[in-house]
Amino acid sequence: MSVTARAVGLAQPGLFDRLPDLSGKTSLTDKTGKTDGLAPIINRDVAGASNPFLQRADARLPAAARPQAGRVNLMEMRLRLLLCAQKRIIWLILIFAALALVAMVQIAWFGIEGRGPARGPVSADLVPPRGEITDRNGAPLARGYPALSLYFYPEAMGGDGGTPLVRSAAEIARELKAIFPDLDESKTARQLADGKPTFLRRRVLPEDANKVWSLGEPAVQTPEFPDRHYPQGKLAAHVLGRVIEDERGVSIGAFGMEKTLNARLSDEKLRAAPVALSIDVRVQGALEDEMGRGMKAVQANGAAGIVLDVDTGEVLAMASLPDFDPNRISPQDKDNTNNRATYVTGELGSVFKPLTVAAALDAGVVNDLSQSWDASPVKVAKRSFKDHDEKGARLNIPQTLAYSSNTVTMRVADALGGEQLRRVMLELGMDHAPEIELQARGQPYWPRGKWSKLTTMTVGYGHGLSVTPLHLANAYAAMVNGGIFRQATLLKVEPGKANPGKRVFKASTSHRMRQLLRMVAIYGTGRKADADGFRVGGKTGSAEKLVDGRYVKSKLITTFASAFPMDRPRYVVVVTLDEPKITQATPGRTAAYNAAPIVGNLIRRAGPMLGVRPDNTRDVDISDLRYLVEGRK
């Protein structure tokens, strides 16, 4: 290799052999190794002056062999291109390394924080605008969906101060009336004439929307908006409640579980998962149907019903009649939104007698059920009380409950004492509104101060104390489940997550009360509720309504409170009727004739749904008490 080739750092001989220069001369070196006119090829002004490397190489050459200034040196151009390419590669490597480092840091940060990037508009569109509510088995009760509406938008015509309508408001209102027969024509005409944006109608069918567009009025539109739908209609309406729109046009809960769960149903991170209630739509439907039939048969003003799990406090069904449709509440339905099961209070009568007996058993005041008690009229505070149907001068405890004796129960309450009875009622939550996830919770009438003898006696058989049907259901659950009181809940309770509750009655007392309640259904006023094979136990209650501070004999509140199956109680059922009447279907006004049959029919229908099938080979053992009612051992 020539000296010149080494001077410019060429490691391979022949790399530039026979390379012609710009003047047409031969290459740097011929095959003999001799240089061939190097001076004309190298431009000294460009290469030598600007490249120190070449300057040092030239300095080591003999003067005769040093290149002379000439044209552009191709070797210099190739070196420059090589250096430029190297710089670009280095920059690309650095950029990719920086991006990789940023990605690794971000991945590590998300791993430490335990969250991903914030939801964007796309992910928000994948979840409903408001969360879904289902029953305990996943059946939909409330859900959101896009719906068409009828909307008046005056700005559609440009908003230049002219009329937003092509034709008169009256003419358009008349044509809209033809499309929507239930539309208020005069009201719609006024809304159109006002010239203000407003909804003319919610929930417009697609075929009706097409008819609206055919009117040729740009200001009368059918935009899509998020709507709330209750696919079960009126079912569980008082539990669900309904939604309204706030000033931003966003749906918010007005009352019921829609209001209670509003934050949960509106949360973008949570609303994708439905909220399961404790309600079972099958049992709910059966309860509402049987209550509706019974209410019509006796021409009652209203009714309330509850089905409660005694071990978890879950409400399997809760109904209040008359009801309403949450999809569209008419003006006539506004008065029906009060929940009679949780809000309306009243004196419930003889259904309190088993609670008084249970308190007496717990305190040891009653320790011999065969003991005979005086059943003659009771005179206290210048008032006289007697039984509705006298069954004899003296009665034992099973007879007292089976025949619903007021006088014996009053004497038992008196023997127990006002302080002790008051304490038990306090532990059962009778002094305050029921604790449940609803806003409509009635405040009981609770006798203040120290209970007098009269107050103690009257509370003992269900007067002088006003509560809701839910209060009663909670108390009965504690009385039959082993003595544990739990507040009711409308949210599904996962297995093993039930509220531990608190003990109110001894387990032995609870066992005795199961026997006594079963005997009421077999021998007493609850016989019409004794669904064959379901081992029903319960107690009737009929109380005169208090109107303007006075009891009205012609107006009753009738109630049947029950549990089944009594050999292993699982569910409490309470049904209350407001002012039932004597009709051809029912010869009497008391609970034995109207409320008890409703409960019996319901248990026959709902029992198998709840896993309780009729079985006449099983029952709670009452062999040690049977003779006290039958009159023989």
XYZ file of C-alpha atoms in Angstrom:
633
model
C 0.000 0.000 0.000
C 1.266 3.481 -0.811
C 2.255 6.071 1.707
C -0.637 8.227 0.638
C -3.156 5.427 1.341
C -1.745 4.945 4.832
C -1.796 8.694 5.429
C -5.564 8.842 4.921
C -6.203 5.756 7.078
C -7.066 3.176 4.406
C -6.619 -0.347 5.759
C -7.505 -2.273 2.630
C -5.374 -1.932 -0.497
C -7.236 -1.442 -3.695
C -10.172 0.321 -2.053
C -9.815 3.287 -4.399
C -7.913 1.537 -7.209
C -8.603 2.887 -10.668
C -10.942 5.572 -9.294
C -11.133 8.352 -11.889
C -11.000 11.902 -10.706
C -13.005 14.803 -11.958
C -10.312 15.669 -14.522
C -10.487 12.250 -16.141
C -7.094 11.008 -14.838
C -6.497 7.591 -13.344
C -6.921 6.573 -9.737
C -4.661 7.183 -6.775
C -2.597 4.030 -7.087
C -1.993 1.630 -9.892
C -1.445 -2.078 -9.483
C 2.294 -1.670 -9.176
C 1.819 0.387 -5.994
C 3.022 3.671 -7.476
C 1.179 6.854 -6.953
C -0.413 8.313 -10.027
C -0.674 12.025 -9.819
C -2.188 12.477 -6.375
C -1.898 16.267 -6.447
C -4.573 16.866 -9.048
C -7.127 14.817 -7.082
C -6.879 16.479 -3.668
C -8.182 19.983 -3.269
C -5.854 21.451 -0.690
C -7.995 24.475 -0.113
C -10.889 22.287 0.997
C -9.359 19.157 2.451
C -5.984 20.252 3.778
C -7.107 23.441 5.342
C -10.178 21.980 7.002
C -8.990 18.486 8.060
C -6.243 18.382 10.696
C -5.882 14.658 10.151
C -4.837 15.188 6.543
C -2.586 18.047 7.485
C -0.633 15.789 9.869
C -0.475 13.072 7.237
C 0.891 15.515 4.668
C 3.529 16.705 7.052
C 5.017 13.192 7.217
C 5.227 12.841 3.441
C 8.170 13.918 1.353
C 7.645 17.230 -0.247
C 7.497 15.650 -3.670
C 4.811 13.212 -2.595
C 2.587 15.702 -0.759
C -0.779 16.349 -2.472
C -1.338 19.687 -4.015
C -4.434 21.863 -3.891
C -6.989 20.697 -6.430
C -10.545 19.716 -6.901
C -12.979 18.206 -4.355
C -11.449 15.132 -2.797
C -13.842 12.175 -2.993
C -12.109 10.550 -0.062
C -12.877 13.602 2.086
C -16.526 13.504 1.017
C -16.842 9.858 1.960
C -15.287 10.481 5.352
C -17.703 13.318 6.031
C -20.675 11.162 5.053
C -19.414 8.379 7.297
C -19.063 10.719 10.278
C -22.547 12.150 9.661
C -24.068 8.684 9.518
C -22.329 7.720 12.735
C -23.704 10.798 14.501
C -27.226 10.044 13.322
C -27.019 6.450 14.506
C -25.763 7.590 17.898
C -28.632 10.100 18.207
C -31.194 7.470 17.263
C -29.803 5.095 19.867
C -29.948 7.817 22.529
C -33.558 8.716 21.605
C -34.724 5.100 21.730
C -32.918 4.588 25.028
C -34.647 7.661 26.500
C -38.064 6.448 25.350
C -37.428 3.004 26.797
C -36.358 4.548 30.099
C -39.517 6.694 30.269
C -41.698 3.647 29.550
C -39.960 1.588 32.221
C -40.362 4.353 34.798
C -44.066 4.722 33.944
C -44.673 0.979 34.201
C -42.908 0.886 37.556
C -44.949 3.872 38.797
C -48.280 2.296 37.794
C -47.212 -0.930 39.480
C -46.435 0.883 42.732
C -49.601 2.990 42.652
C -51.804 0.021 41.773
C -53.782 1.886 39.154
C -53.765 2.468 35.456
C -54.060 5.649 33.527
C -57.177 7.740 33.984
C -60.251 6.671 32.049
C -60.691 8.460 28.787
C -63.849 9.268 26.864
C -63.832 5.867 25.158
C -63.836 3.869 28.411
C -66.503 6.154 29.843
C -68.759 5.336 26.902
C -68.479 1.620 27.649
C -70.297 1.911 31.008
C -73.929 2.964 31.506
C -74.647 6.610 32.398
C -76.102 5.349 35.696
C -75.453 2.019 37.362
C -77.925 -0.832 37.200
C -79.958 -2.150 40.152
C -80.827 -5.855 40.233
C -82.571 -8.231 42.591
C -80.598 -10.791 44.595
C -80.561 -13.198 41.624
C -79.516 -10.654 38.982
C -82.943 -9.806 37.547
C -82.877 -6.152 36.396
C -84.910 -3.706 38.483
C -83.551 -0.371 37.218
C -81.236 0.371 34.311
C -80.158 3.230 32.064
C -80.580 3.307 28.301
C -80.581 5.891 25.484
C -84.038 7.135 24.558
C -85.528 9.628 22.119
C -87.362 12.712 23.335
C -89.476 15.509 21.876
C -87.593 18.778 22.341
C -88.268 22.362 21.310
C -85.007 24.081 20.283
C -85.674 27.664 19.046
C -82.001 28.253 18.141
C -82.310 25.727 15.325
C -83.532 28.553 13.076
C -80.467 30.676 13.746
C -81.652 32.720 16.705
C -81.737 35.961 14.679
C -84.738 37.291 16.538
C -87.307 35.907 14.134
C -89.874 33.235 14.845
C -88.330 29.790 15.366
C -91.329 28.071 13.784
C -92.334 27.810 10.171
C -96.022 27.635 11.062
C -98.059 28.811 14.038
C -97.609 27.230 17.469
C -101.275 26.208 17.585
C -101.054 24.401 14.252
C -97.912 22.500 15.257
C -99.414 21.565 18.633
C -102.462 20.187 16.817
C -100.291 18.038 14.553
C -98.240 16.794 17.517
C -101.495 15.868 19.238
C -102.307 13.666 16.263
C -98.996 11.828 16.763
C -99.250 11.670 20.574
C -102.937 11.382 21.554
C -102.260 11.868 25.287
C -100.358 15.123 24.694
C -101.777 18.288 26.299
C -102.397 20.366 23.173
C -102.995 23.723 24.856
C -99.963 23.354 27.112
C -97.778 22.392 24.150
C -99.006 25.403 22.161
C -98.064 27.716 25.037
C -94.597 26.153 25.310
C -93.992 26.627 21.597
C -95.235 30.208 21.686
C -92.967 31.091 24.642
C -89.912 30.529 22.466
C -87.871 28.910 25.256
C -85.993 25.601 24.925
C -87.931 22.844 26.685
C -88.760 19.154 26.613
C -92.230 18.610 25.189
C -92.220 14.881 25.846
C -89.963 12.146 27.145
C -89.543 8.665 25.679
C -90.561 8.954 22.056
C -90.742 5.805 19.938
C -88.591 5.744 16.762
C -91.635 5.516 14.511
C -93.166 8.554 16.225
C -89.853 10.412 15.890
C -90.026 9.870 12.118
C -93.502 11.392 12.081
C -92.213 14.415 13.994
C -89.461 14.999 11.437
C -92.016 14.773 8.643
C -93.675 17.914 10.066
C -90.796 19.931 8.623
C -90.169 22.042 11.729
C -86.402 22.262 12.424
C -87.011 23.635 15.927
C -89.072 20.591 16.947
C -86.452 17.901 17.381
C -86.119 14.356 18.753
C -82.692 14.243 20.421
C -81.363 11.209 22.236
C -80.820 11.414 25.991
C -79.913 8.949 28.793
C -83.107 7.681 30.396
C -83.891 5.495 33.412
C -86.112 2.495 32.906
C -87.729 0.139 35.404
C -88.324 -3.072 33.423
C -90.513 -4.630 36.134
C -92.947 -1.707 36.072
C -94.664 -1.178 39.421
C -92.886 -4.106 41.072
C -91.008 -2.987 44.208
C -91.679 0.643 43.296
C -91.543 1.841 46.918
C -88.190 0.126 47.387
C -86.597 1.429 44.186
C -88.033 4.959 44.174
C -87.272 6.922 41.023
C -84.911 9.496 39.496
C -85.320 13.122 38.488
C -83.083 15.451 36.490
C -81.054 18.195 38.150
C -80.327 21.587 36.599
C -77.515 20.017 34.536
C -79.836 17.415 33.021
C -78.167 14.608 35.029
C -80.364 11.890 36.561
C -80.282 11.807 40.352
C -82.254 9.728 42.825
C -85.428 11.387 44.098
C -86.257 8.818 46.792
C -85.976 5.127 47.565
C -82.854 3.099 46.838
C -82.235 5.296 43.796
C -81.504 8.145 46.204
C -79.706 6.008 48.793
C -77.344 4.581 46.155
C -77.030 7.789 44.126
C -73.274 8.252 44.703
C -72.571 4.586 43.988
C -74.700 4.495 40.832
C -73.164 7.737 39.487
C -69.502 6.905 40.163
C -67.707 6.269 36.861
C -65.402 3.719 38.497
C -68.212 1.782 40.210
C -71.281 2.104 38.031
C -70.179 -0.593 35.593
C -71.026 -3.225 38.229
C -74.742 -3.573 39.146
C -75.920 -3.191 42.741
C -77.757 -6.264 44.012
C -80.645 -5.715 46.415
C -81.919 -8.287 48.882
C -85.252 -8.363 47.040
C -86.308 -11.537 45.197
C -88.564 -10.486 42.292
C -90.435 -13.789 42.416
C -91.390 -13.378 46.064
C -92.008 -9.661 45.537
C -94.436 -10.390 42.729
C -96.277 -13.005 44.789
C -96.552 -10.638 47.772
C -97.925 -7.755 45.712
C -100.365 -10.016 43.899
C -101.783 -11.638 47.049
C -101.963 -8.320 48.859
C -103.760 -6.741 45.913
C -106.317 -9.551 45.788
C -106.920 -9.438 49.530
C -107.132 -5.665 49.605
C -109.774 -5.601 46.870
C -111.763 -8.416 48.493
C -112.262 -6.370 51.680
C -112.212 -2.937 50.028
C -109.339 -1.737 52.224
C -107.798 1.695 51.806
C -104.272 0.325 51.669
C -101.951 -2.517 52.587
C -98.357 -3.203 53.543
C -96.344 -6.416 53.518
C -92.839 -7.659 54.337
C -90.988 -10.955 53.883
C -87.836 -11.006 56.027
C -84.966 -13.487 56.404
C -84.744 -14.125 60.167
C -81.025 -15.024 60.122
C -79.611 -12.208 57.977
C -82.174 -9.405 58.209
C -82.504 -9.332 54.413
C -85.819 -8.085 53.079
C -86.904 -10.599 50.432
C -90.024 -8.603 49.582
C -91.559 -5.302 50.675
C -94.811 -3.955 49.264
C -97.055 -0.966 49.817
C -100.467 -0.506 48.208
C -101.694 1.514 46.406
C -98.504 1.626 44.356
C -97.196 3.626 41.394
C -95.205 3.163 38.213
C -91.736 4.747 38.575
C -91.447 4.932 34.786
C -94.142 7.603 34.753
C -95.787 8.909 37.922
C -99.175 10.408 37.195
C -100.624 13.224 39.331
C -102.979 10.658 40.883
C -100.004 8.532 41.998
C -98.200 11.243 43.954
C -100.053 10.381 47.156
C -99.123 6.712 46.750
C -95.365 7.200 47.043
C -95.382 6.911 50.856
C -94.127 3.502 51.915
C -96.674 2.034 54.328
C -94.240 -0.699 55.386
C -91.562 1.663 56.708
C -93.177 5.079 57.046
C -96.808 4.787 58.157
C -97.166 4.058 61.874
C -100.141 2.794 63.830
C -101.254 0.794 66.832
C -101.036 -2.798 65.587
C -102.945 -4.487 68.388
C -102.700 -8.113 69.508
C -99.596 -8.941 67.468
C -97.735 -7.437 70.472
C -99.077 -10.087 72.874
C -96.414 -12.707 71.961
C -93.696 -10.087 72.601
C -95.137 -9.421 76.060
C -95.263 -13.141 76.830
C -91.693 -13.591 75.570
C -90.482 -10.777 77.828
C -92.303 -12.400 80.787
C -90.750 -15.806 80.011
C -87.297 -14.236 79.811
C -87.755 -12.461 83.148
C -89.133 -15.543 84.902
C -92.503 -13.894 85.539
C -94.053 -16.730 83.516
C -92.317 -20.018 84.183
C -95.279 -22.387 84.125
C -97.329 -22.248 80.942
C -100.077 -24.272 82.574
C -100.623 -21.613 85.227
C -104.170 -20.259 85.200
C -104.607 -16.486 84.908
C -107.636 -14.362 85.654
C -109.468 -13.532 82.392
C -112.177 -11.301 83.848
C -112.437 -7.650 82.749
C -109.602 -5.378 83.904
C -110.414 -2.070 85.606
C -107.627 0.490 85.748
C -107.591 4.321 85.827
C -111.384 4.470 85.741
C -111.445 2.418 82.549
C -112.615 -1.128 81.958
C -111.119 -3.596 79.441
C -112.530 -6.935 78.387
C -111.897 -9.619 75.780
C -113.489 -9.433 72.348
C -114.598 -13.067 72.620
C -114.699 -14.346 76.192
C -113.398 -17.923 76.500
C -113.767 -18.453 80.213
C -112.995 -16.986 83.622
C -109.432 -18.259 83.656
C -106.932 -19.026 80.874
C -103.402 -20.416 80.663
C -100.702 -18.851 78.459
C -101.226 -21.045 75.347
C -104.962 -20.330 75.535
C -104.260 -16.625 76.053
C -102.392 -16.395 72.756
C -104.588 -18.813 70.820
C -107.775 -16.974 71.802
C -106.098 -13.535 71.883
C -107.087 -12.561 75.417
C -106.593 -8.882 76.178
C -107.232 -9.199 79.900
C -104.746 -11.973 80.640
C -102.049 -10.261 78.557
C -102.647 -7.031 80.472
C -102.193 -8.877 83.766
C -99.007 -10.537 82.500
C -97.648 -7.113 81.482
C -98.554 -5.710 84.882
C -96.757 -8.588 86.622
C -93.711 -8.001 84.413
C -93.665 -4.291 85.247
C -93.430 -1.182 83.136
C -89.666 -0.820 83.436
C -88.947 -4.351 82.264
C -91.433 -4.202 79.368
C -90.081 -0.809 78.366
C -86.527 -2.165 78.332
C -87.460 -5.025 75.998
C -89.276 -2.665 73.631
C -86.231 -0.388 73.600
C -83.967 -3.310 72.700
C -86.318 -4.156 69.856
C -85.949 -0.600 68.485
C -89.557 0.429 69.049
C -88.605 3.925 70.236
C -87.055 5.217 67.002
C -87.505 5.033 63.245
C -86.568 1.667 61.731
C -82.981 1.456 60.526
C -83.106 0.586 56.853
C -81.637 2.079 53.660
C -84.664 4.232 52.854
C -85.552 7.845 53.529
C -89.240 7.092 54.271
C -88.903 5.868 57.854
C -91.706 6.623 60.279
C -91.049 7.853 63.799
C -93.028 5.741 66.296
C -95.279 7.172 68.959
C -93.360 6.250 72.125
C -94.795 6.855 75.626
C -92.465 9.287 77.376
C -91.211 9.136 80.922
C -91.929 6.364 83.375
C -94.649 4.046 82.181
C -97.761 4.040 84.342
C -99.750 0.905 85.101
C -102.258 1.824 82.394
C -99.519 2.442 79.811
C -97.806 -0.832 80.680
C -101.021 -2.815 80.356
C -102.137 -1.233 77.091
C -98.699 -1.507 75.444
C -98.719 -5.156 76.513
C -101.525 -5.924 74.076
C -100.543 -3.496 71.323
C -102.119 -0.143 72.157
C -100.608 3.134 73.263
C -97.540 2.506 71.070
C -97.547 3.208 67.310
C -94.945 1.542 65.091
C -94.450 0.529 61.458
C -94.895 -3.009 60.071
C -91.107 -3.175 59.702
C -90.675 -2.661 63.459
C -92.931 -5.637 64.002
C -91.137 -7.834 61.445
C -87.761 -7.158 63.078
C -89.156 -8.006 66.519
C -90.737 -11.267 65.358
C -87.496 -12.311 63.662
C -85.656 -11.902 66.978
C -88.386 -13.799 68.810
C -88.152 -16.932 66.612
C -84.517 -17.044 65.401
C -82.990 -17.872 68.780
C -83.321 -14.433 70.329
C -80.972 -12.317 68.155
C -82.153 -8.878 67.008
C -80.862 -7.575 63.661
C -81.848 -4.491 61.738
C -83.385 -5.183 58.358
C -81.482 -4.420 55.151
C -82.419 -3.992 51.489
C -78.922 -4.879 50.248
C -77.941 -8.443 49.444
C -75.854 -10.019 52.199
C -73.128 -12.390 51.064
C -72.905 -15.756 52.860
C -71.125 -15.412 56.184
C -71.360 -11.594 56.159
C -74.604 -11.176 58.132
C -74.787 -8.631 60.928
C -74.079 -10.518 64.198
C -76.868 -8.569 65.908
C -77.516 -8.515 69.649
C -79.290 -10.905 71.986
C -82.684 -9.771 73.217
C -84.325 -13.070 74.219
C -82.873 -16.271 75.630
C -82.620 -19.195 73.227
C -84.967 -21.195 75.488
C -87.534 -18.372 75.313
C -87.296 -18.336 71.515
C -87.943 -22.092 71.424
C -91.052 -21.717 73.584
C -92.377 -18.898 71.414
C -92.070 -21.078 68.310
C -94.319 -23.633 70.007
C -96.847 -21.023 71.148
C -97.045 -19.278 67.758
C -97.514 -22.604 66.019
C -100.403 -23.383 68.368
C -102.087 -20.069 67.443
C -102.089 -21.181 63.786
C -103.396 -24.639 64.684
C -105.988 -23.832 67.356
C -106.504 -20.087 67.399
C -107.134 -16.981 65.317
C -104.381 -17.781 62.816
C -105.910 -20.921 61.354
C -106.641 -19.304 57.974
C -102.889 -18.690 57.585
C -101.912 -22.315 58.280
C -100.665 -23.301 54.813
C -100.674 -27.095 54.747
C -97.208 -28.570 55.176
C -95.396 -25.243 55.718
C -95.633 -25.290 59.567
C -96.794 -21.689 59.912
C -96.931 -19.900 63.238
C -98.151 -16.392 63.936
C -100.510 -13.986 65.636
C -103.417 -11.817 64.512
C -103.900 -8.210 65.529
C -106.887 -5.890 65.062
C -106.784 -2.362 66.459
C -109.146 0.576 66.222
C -107.670 3.541 64.377
C -106.869 6.667 66.297
C -108.423 9.627 64.445
C -108.052 13.141 65.858
C -107.158 11.716 69.259
C -110.136 9.366 69.456
C -110.506 5.661 68.668
C -112.996 4.967 65.880
C -114.637 1.538 66.213
C -115.627 1.390 62.560
C -112.045 1.808 61.353
C -109.542 -0.974 62.005
C -105.923 -1.740 61.236
C -105.606 -5.519 60.877
C -102.304 -7.386 60.909
C -101.020 -10.928 60.773
C -97.388 -11.459 61.837
C -96.001 -14.918 61.170
C -92.952 -17.095 60.643
C -92.321 -20.375 58.821
C -91.369 -23.191 59.019
C -91.667 -23.189 62.816
C -89.493 -26.288 63.344
C -86.639 -24.230 61.851
C -87.823 -20.650 61.243
C -86.309 -19.034 58.177
C -88.703 -16.267 57.168
C -91.028 -13.783 58.829
C -94.109 -12.559 56.936
C -96.103 -9.505 58.070
C -99.210 -8.189 56.279
C -101.239 -5.157 57.382
C -104.542 -3.841 55.983
C -105.896 -0.331 56.454
C -109.637 -0.169 57.170
C -110.844 -3.500 55.748
C -114.600 -3.879 55.447
C -117.107 -6.685 55.704
C -117.965 -7.893 52.202
C -119.499 -10.939 50.598
C -115.995 -12.417 50.423
C -115.239 -11.920 54.132
C -117.799 -12.166 56.948
C -115.620 -10.326 59.474
C -113.413 -7.263 59.795
C -110.703 -8.671 62.067
C -107.307 -9.963 60.973
C -108.407 -13.591 61.224
C -110.737 -12.964 58.252
C -108.591 -10.754 56.012
C -104.876 -10.483 56.844
C -104.336 -14.137 57.858
C -105.658 -15.610 54.569
C -103.339 -13.337 52.581
C -100.341 -14.676 54.491
C -101.456 -18.273 54.020
C -101.852 -17.851 50.262
C -98.505 -16.084 49.997
C -96.604 -18.796 51.872
C -98.098 -21.475 49.610
C -96.779 -19.578 46.568
C -93.483 -18.159 47.850
C -92.381 -21.024 50.109
C -91.064 -23.240 47.286
C -89.377 -20.193 45.702
C -87.478 -19.745 48.959
C -86.498 -23.383 49.237
C -89.211 -24.381 51.731
C -91.396 -27.185 50.429
C -94.513 -28.534 52.121
C -93.719 -31.468 54.409
C -96.350 -32.954 56.710
C -93.834 -35.338 58.284
C -92.098 -32.482 60.109
C -93.253 -29.897 62.637
C -92.234 -28.150 65.814
C -92.860 -30.414 68.793
C -95.830 -29.160 70.824
C -96.650 -32.466 72.495
C -95.903 -31.027 75.962
C -98.303 -28.110 75.423
C -101.063 -29.504 73.261
C -103.194 -30.628 76.175
C -103.284 -27.078 77.585
C -105.472 -26.013 74.680
C -107.195 -29.284 73.838
C -108.121 -29.805 77.491
C -106.725 -33.337 77.815
C -103.314 -34.862 78.481
